[in-house]
CSV table of C-alpha atoms in Angstrom, one decimal:
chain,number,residue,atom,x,y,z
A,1365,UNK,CA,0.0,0.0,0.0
A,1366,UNK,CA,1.1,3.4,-0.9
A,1367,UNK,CA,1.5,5.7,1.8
A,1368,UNK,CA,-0.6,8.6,-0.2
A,1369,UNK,CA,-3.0,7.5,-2.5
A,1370,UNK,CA,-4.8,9.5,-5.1
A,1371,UNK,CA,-7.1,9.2,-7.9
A,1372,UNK,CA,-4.3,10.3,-11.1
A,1373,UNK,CA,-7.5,11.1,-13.1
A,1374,UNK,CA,-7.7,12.8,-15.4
A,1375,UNK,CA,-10.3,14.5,-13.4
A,1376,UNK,CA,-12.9,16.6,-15.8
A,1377,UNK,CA,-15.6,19.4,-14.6
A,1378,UNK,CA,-17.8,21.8,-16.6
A,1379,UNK,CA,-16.3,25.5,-15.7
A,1380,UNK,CA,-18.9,26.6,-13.0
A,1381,UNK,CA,-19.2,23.4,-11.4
A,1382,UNK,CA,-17.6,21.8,-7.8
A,1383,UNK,CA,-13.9,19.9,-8.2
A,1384,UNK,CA,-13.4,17.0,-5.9
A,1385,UNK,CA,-10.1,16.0,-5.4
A,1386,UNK,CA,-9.6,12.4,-2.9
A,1387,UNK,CA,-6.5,11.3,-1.2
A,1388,UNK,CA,-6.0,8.6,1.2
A,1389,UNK,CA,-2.8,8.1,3.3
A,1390,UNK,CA,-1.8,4.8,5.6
A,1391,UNK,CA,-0.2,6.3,8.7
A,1392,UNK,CA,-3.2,6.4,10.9
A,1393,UNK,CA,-0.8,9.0,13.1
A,1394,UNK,CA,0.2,11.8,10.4
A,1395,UNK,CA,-0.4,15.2,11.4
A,1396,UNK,CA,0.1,17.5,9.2
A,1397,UNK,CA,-1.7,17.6,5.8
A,1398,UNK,CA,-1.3,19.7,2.2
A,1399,UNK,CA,-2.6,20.2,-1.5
A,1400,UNK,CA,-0.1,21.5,-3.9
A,1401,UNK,CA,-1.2,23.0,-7.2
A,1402,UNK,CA,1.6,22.2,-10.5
A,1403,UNK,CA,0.9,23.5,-13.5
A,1404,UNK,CA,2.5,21.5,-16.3
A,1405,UNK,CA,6.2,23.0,-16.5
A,1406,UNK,CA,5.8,24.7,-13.6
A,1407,UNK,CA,6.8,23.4,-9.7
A,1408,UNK,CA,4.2,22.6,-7.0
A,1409,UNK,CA,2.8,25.7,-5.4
A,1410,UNK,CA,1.4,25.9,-2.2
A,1411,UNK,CA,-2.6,26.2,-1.6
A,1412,UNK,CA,-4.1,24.6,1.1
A,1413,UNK,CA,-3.3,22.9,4.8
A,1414,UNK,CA,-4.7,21.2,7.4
A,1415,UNK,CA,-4.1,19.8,10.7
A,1416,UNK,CA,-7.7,19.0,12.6
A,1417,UNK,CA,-10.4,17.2,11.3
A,1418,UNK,CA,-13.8,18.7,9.3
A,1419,UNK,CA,-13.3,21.7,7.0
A,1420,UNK,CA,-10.9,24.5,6.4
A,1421,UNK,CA,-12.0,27.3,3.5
A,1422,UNK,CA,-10.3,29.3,2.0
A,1423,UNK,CA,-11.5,31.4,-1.0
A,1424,UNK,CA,-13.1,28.8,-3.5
A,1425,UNK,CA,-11.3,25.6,-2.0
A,1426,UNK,CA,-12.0,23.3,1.3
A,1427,UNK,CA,-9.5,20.9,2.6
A,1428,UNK,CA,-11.9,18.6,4.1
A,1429,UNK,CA,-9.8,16.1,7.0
A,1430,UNK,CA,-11.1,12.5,8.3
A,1431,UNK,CA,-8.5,11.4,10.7
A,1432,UNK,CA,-10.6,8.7,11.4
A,1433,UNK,CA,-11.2,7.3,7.6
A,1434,UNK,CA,-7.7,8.5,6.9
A,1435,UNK,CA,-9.2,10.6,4.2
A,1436,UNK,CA,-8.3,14.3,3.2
A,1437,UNK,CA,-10.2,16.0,0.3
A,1438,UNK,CA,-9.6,19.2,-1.5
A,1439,UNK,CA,-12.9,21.0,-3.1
A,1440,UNK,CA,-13.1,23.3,-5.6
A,1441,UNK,CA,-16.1,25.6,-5.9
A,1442,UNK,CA,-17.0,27.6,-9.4
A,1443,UNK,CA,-14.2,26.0,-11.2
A,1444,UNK,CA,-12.4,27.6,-13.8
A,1445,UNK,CA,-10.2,26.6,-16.7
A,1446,UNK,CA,-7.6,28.6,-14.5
A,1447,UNK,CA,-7.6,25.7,-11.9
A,1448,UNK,CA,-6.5,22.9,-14.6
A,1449,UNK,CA,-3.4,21.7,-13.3
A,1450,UNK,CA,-2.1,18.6,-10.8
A,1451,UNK,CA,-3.2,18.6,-7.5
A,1452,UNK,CA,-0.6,17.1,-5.2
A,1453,UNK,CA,-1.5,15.7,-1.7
A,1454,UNK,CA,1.2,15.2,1.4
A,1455,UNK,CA,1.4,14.4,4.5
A,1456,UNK,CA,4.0,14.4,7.5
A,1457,UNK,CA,4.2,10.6,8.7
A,1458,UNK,CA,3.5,10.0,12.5
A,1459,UNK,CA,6.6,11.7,14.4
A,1460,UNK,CA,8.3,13.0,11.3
A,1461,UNK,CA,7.8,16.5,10.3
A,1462,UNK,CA,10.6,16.5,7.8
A,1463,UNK,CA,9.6,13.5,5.2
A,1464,UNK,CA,6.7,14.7,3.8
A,1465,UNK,CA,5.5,12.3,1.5
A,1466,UNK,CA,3.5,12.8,-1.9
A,1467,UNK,CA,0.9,11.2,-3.6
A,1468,UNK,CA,1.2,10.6,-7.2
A,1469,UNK,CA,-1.4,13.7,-8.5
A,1470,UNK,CA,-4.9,13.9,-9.8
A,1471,UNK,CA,-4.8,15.6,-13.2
A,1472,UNK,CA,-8.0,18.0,-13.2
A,1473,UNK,CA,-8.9,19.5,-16.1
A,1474,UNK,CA,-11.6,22.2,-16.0
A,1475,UNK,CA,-14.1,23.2,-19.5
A,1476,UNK,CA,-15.4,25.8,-20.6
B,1500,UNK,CA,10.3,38.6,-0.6
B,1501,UNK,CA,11.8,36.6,-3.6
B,1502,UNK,CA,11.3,32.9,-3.6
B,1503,UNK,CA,13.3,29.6,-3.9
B,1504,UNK,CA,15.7,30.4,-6.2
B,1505,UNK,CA,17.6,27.7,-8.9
B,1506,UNK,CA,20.0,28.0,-11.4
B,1507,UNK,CA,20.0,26.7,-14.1
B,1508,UNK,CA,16.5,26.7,-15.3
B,1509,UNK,CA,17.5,24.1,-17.9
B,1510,UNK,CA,20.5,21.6,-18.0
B,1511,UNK,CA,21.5,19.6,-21.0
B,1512,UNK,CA,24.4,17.6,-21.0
B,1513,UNK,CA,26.0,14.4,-22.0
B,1514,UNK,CA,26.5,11.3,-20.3
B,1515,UNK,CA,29.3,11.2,-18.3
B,1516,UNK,CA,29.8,14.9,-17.7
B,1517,UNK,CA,29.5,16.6,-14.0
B,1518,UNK,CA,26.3,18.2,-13.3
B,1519,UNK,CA,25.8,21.0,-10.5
B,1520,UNK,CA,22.7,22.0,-10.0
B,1521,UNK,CA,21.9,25.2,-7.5
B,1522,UNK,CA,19.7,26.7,-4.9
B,1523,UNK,CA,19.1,29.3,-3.0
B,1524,UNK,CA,16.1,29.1,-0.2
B,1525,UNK,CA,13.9,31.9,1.1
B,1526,UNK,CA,15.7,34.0,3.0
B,1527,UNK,CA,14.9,33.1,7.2
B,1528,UNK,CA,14.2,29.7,6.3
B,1529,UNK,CA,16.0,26.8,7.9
B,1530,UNK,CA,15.5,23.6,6.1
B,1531,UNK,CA,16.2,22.8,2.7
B,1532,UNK,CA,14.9,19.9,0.6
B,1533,UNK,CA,16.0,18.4,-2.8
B,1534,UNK,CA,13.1,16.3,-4.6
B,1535,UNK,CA,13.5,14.9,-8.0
B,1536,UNK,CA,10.1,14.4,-10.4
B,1537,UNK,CA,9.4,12.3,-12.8
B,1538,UNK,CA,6.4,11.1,-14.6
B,1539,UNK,CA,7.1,7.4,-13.3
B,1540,UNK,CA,7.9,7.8,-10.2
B,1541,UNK,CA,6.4,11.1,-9.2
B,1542,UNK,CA,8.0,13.8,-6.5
B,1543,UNK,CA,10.8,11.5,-4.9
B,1544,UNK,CA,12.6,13.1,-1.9
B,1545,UNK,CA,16.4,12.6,-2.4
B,1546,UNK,CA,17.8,14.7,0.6
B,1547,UNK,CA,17.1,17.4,3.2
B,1548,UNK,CA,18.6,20.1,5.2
B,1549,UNK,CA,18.4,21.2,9.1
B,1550,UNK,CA,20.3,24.5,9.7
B,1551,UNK,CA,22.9,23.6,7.0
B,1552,UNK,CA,23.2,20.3,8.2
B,1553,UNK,CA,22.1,16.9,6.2
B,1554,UNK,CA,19.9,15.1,7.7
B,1555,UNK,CA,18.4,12.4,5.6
B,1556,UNK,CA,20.2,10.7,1.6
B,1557,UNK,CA,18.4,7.7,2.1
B,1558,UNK,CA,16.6,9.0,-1.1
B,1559,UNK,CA,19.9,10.1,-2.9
B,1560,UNK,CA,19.9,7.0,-5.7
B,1561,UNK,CA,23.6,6.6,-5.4
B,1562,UNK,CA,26.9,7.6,-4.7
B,1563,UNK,CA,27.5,9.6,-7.6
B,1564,UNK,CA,24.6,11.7,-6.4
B,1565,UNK,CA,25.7,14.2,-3.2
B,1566,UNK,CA,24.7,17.5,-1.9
B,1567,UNK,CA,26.3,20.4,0.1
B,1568,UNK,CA,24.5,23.2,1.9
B,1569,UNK,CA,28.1,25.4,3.1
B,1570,UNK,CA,25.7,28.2,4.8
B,1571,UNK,CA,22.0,29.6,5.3
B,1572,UNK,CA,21.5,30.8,1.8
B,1573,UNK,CA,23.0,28.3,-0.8
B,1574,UNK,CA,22.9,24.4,-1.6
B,1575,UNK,CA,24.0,22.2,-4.0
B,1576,UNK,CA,23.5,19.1,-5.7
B,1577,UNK,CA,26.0,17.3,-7.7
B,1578,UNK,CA,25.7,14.4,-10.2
B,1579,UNK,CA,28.8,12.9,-11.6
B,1580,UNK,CA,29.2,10.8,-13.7
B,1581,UNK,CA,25.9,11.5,-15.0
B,1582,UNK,CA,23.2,9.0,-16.7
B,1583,UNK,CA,20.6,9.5,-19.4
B,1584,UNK,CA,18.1,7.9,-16.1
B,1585,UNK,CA,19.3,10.7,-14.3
B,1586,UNK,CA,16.9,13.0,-16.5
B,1587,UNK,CA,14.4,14.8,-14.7
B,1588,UNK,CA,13.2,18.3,-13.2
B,1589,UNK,CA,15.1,18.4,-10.1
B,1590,UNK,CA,13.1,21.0,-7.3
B,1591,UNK,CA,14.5,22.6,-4.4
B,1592,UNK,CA,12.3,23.3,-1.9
B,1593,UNK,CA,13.1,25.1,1.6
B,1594,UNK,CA,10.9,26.2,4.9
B,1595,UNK,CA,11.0,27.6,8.3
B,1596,UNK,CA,11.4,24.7,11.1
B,1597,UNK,CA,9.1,25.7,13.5
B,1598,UNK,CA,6.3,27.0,11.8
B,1599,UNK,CA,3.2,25.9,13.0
B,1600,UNK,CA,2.7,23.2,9.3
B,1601,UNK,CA,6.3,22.7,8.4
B,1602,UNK,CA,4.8,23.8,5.2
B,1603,UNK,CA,7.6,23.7,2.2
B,1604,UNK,CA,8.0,26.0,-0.7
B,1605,UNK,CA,9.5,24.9,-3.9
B,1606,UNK,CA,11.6,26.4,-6.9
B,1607,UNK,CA,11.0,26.5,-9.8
B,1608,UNK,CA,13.0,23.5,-10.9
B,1609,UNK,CA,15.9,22.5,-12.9
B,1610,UNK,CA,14.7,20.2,-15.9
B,1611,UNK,CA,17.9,18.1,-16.4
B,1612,UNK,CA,18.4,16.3,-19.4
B,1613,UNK,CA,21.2,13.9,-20.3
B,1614,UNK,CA,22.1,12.3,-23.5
């Protein structure tokens, strides 16, 4: 089992409509939790963490956490073509806040 | 405040050859991280940073891979001999240890190729 698991897509959504982006990790103890936008070409940029379980907004996205289910999502409302890109999810394993570890990316691609 | 900074944005070279790739982290920040991507294995930590010093090359792939952070502000990572299977974009990343997520910010990326 992978240690993050996601979806690699591709993911496709009508512009206007809600993104959903899943990613599963195995260490029941992690802590700390991110999404990472890459454009293709470009390096991962920073858009979202999480650290306590339920919901986190910020603009048009929601990290959504499940400690429990070991599940984190990232939602994207009113997507736009703007948003197509990779969306990278990582996690610091239980006890290590240096190793952050990736998932492989969901590819979402957003229509007009 | 600029970013993660890497030189050179694009590295082609032939097998064999030495290959230095560069990196300069936000300025404050205290840990620096070396990644390499590629579309079969995905973002693939190769080593990391704590105040200058290494502290993890279990991910470096071998011995003709090695890094050197000689102060706060600059790091680098050095291939030699290279290999055409050492093509990929190689990120730097860096952050503050401390903050309240660890969270990391990247570069923009060398994209190394070797023929």
């Amino acid at each position: 089992q992978k240690e993050v698991e996601q979806n690699s897509g591709p993911l496709s959504v009508p512009e206007g409509a809600i993104a959903s982006l899943n990613c599963t990790y195995s260490d029941r103890g992690s802590q700390s939790f991110f999404w990472y936008r890459q454009y293709s070409g470009k390096s991962p940029e920073l858009i979202m963490f999480i650290y306590s379980n339920g919901d986190k907004e910020d603009g048009r996205f929601t990290a959504q956490l499940n400690k429990a289910s070991q599940y984190v999502s990232l939602l994207i409302r009113d997507s736009q073509p703007s948003d197509s890109a990779t969306y990278l999810c990582a996690v610091y394993p239980r006890g290590n806040n240096n190793d952050m570890r990736f998932g492989a990316g969901t590819r979402l691609t957003v229509k007009p | 405040d600029a970013g993660v900074i890497q030189s050179p944005r694009h590295e082609v070279t032939e097998m064999g050859q030495e290959v230095t790739l560069r990196c300069k982290p936000i300025s404050g920040h205290n840990s620096l991280f070396w990644y390499r991507q590629t579309m079969m294995r995905g973002l693939e930590l190769l080593i990391y940073f704590n105040n200058n010093v290494p502290i993890d090359d279990s991910g470096m792939p071998e011995d003709r891979f090695s890094a050197k952070m000689p102060n706060a502000s600059f790091s680098t990572l050095k291939i030699q001999p290279s290999e055409p299977r050492d093509s990929a974009v190689y990120f730097c990343a860096s952050r503050f240890l401390g903050s309240s997520y660890n969270e990391q910010f990247f570069g923009p990326g060398t994209r190394l190729t070797v023929l």
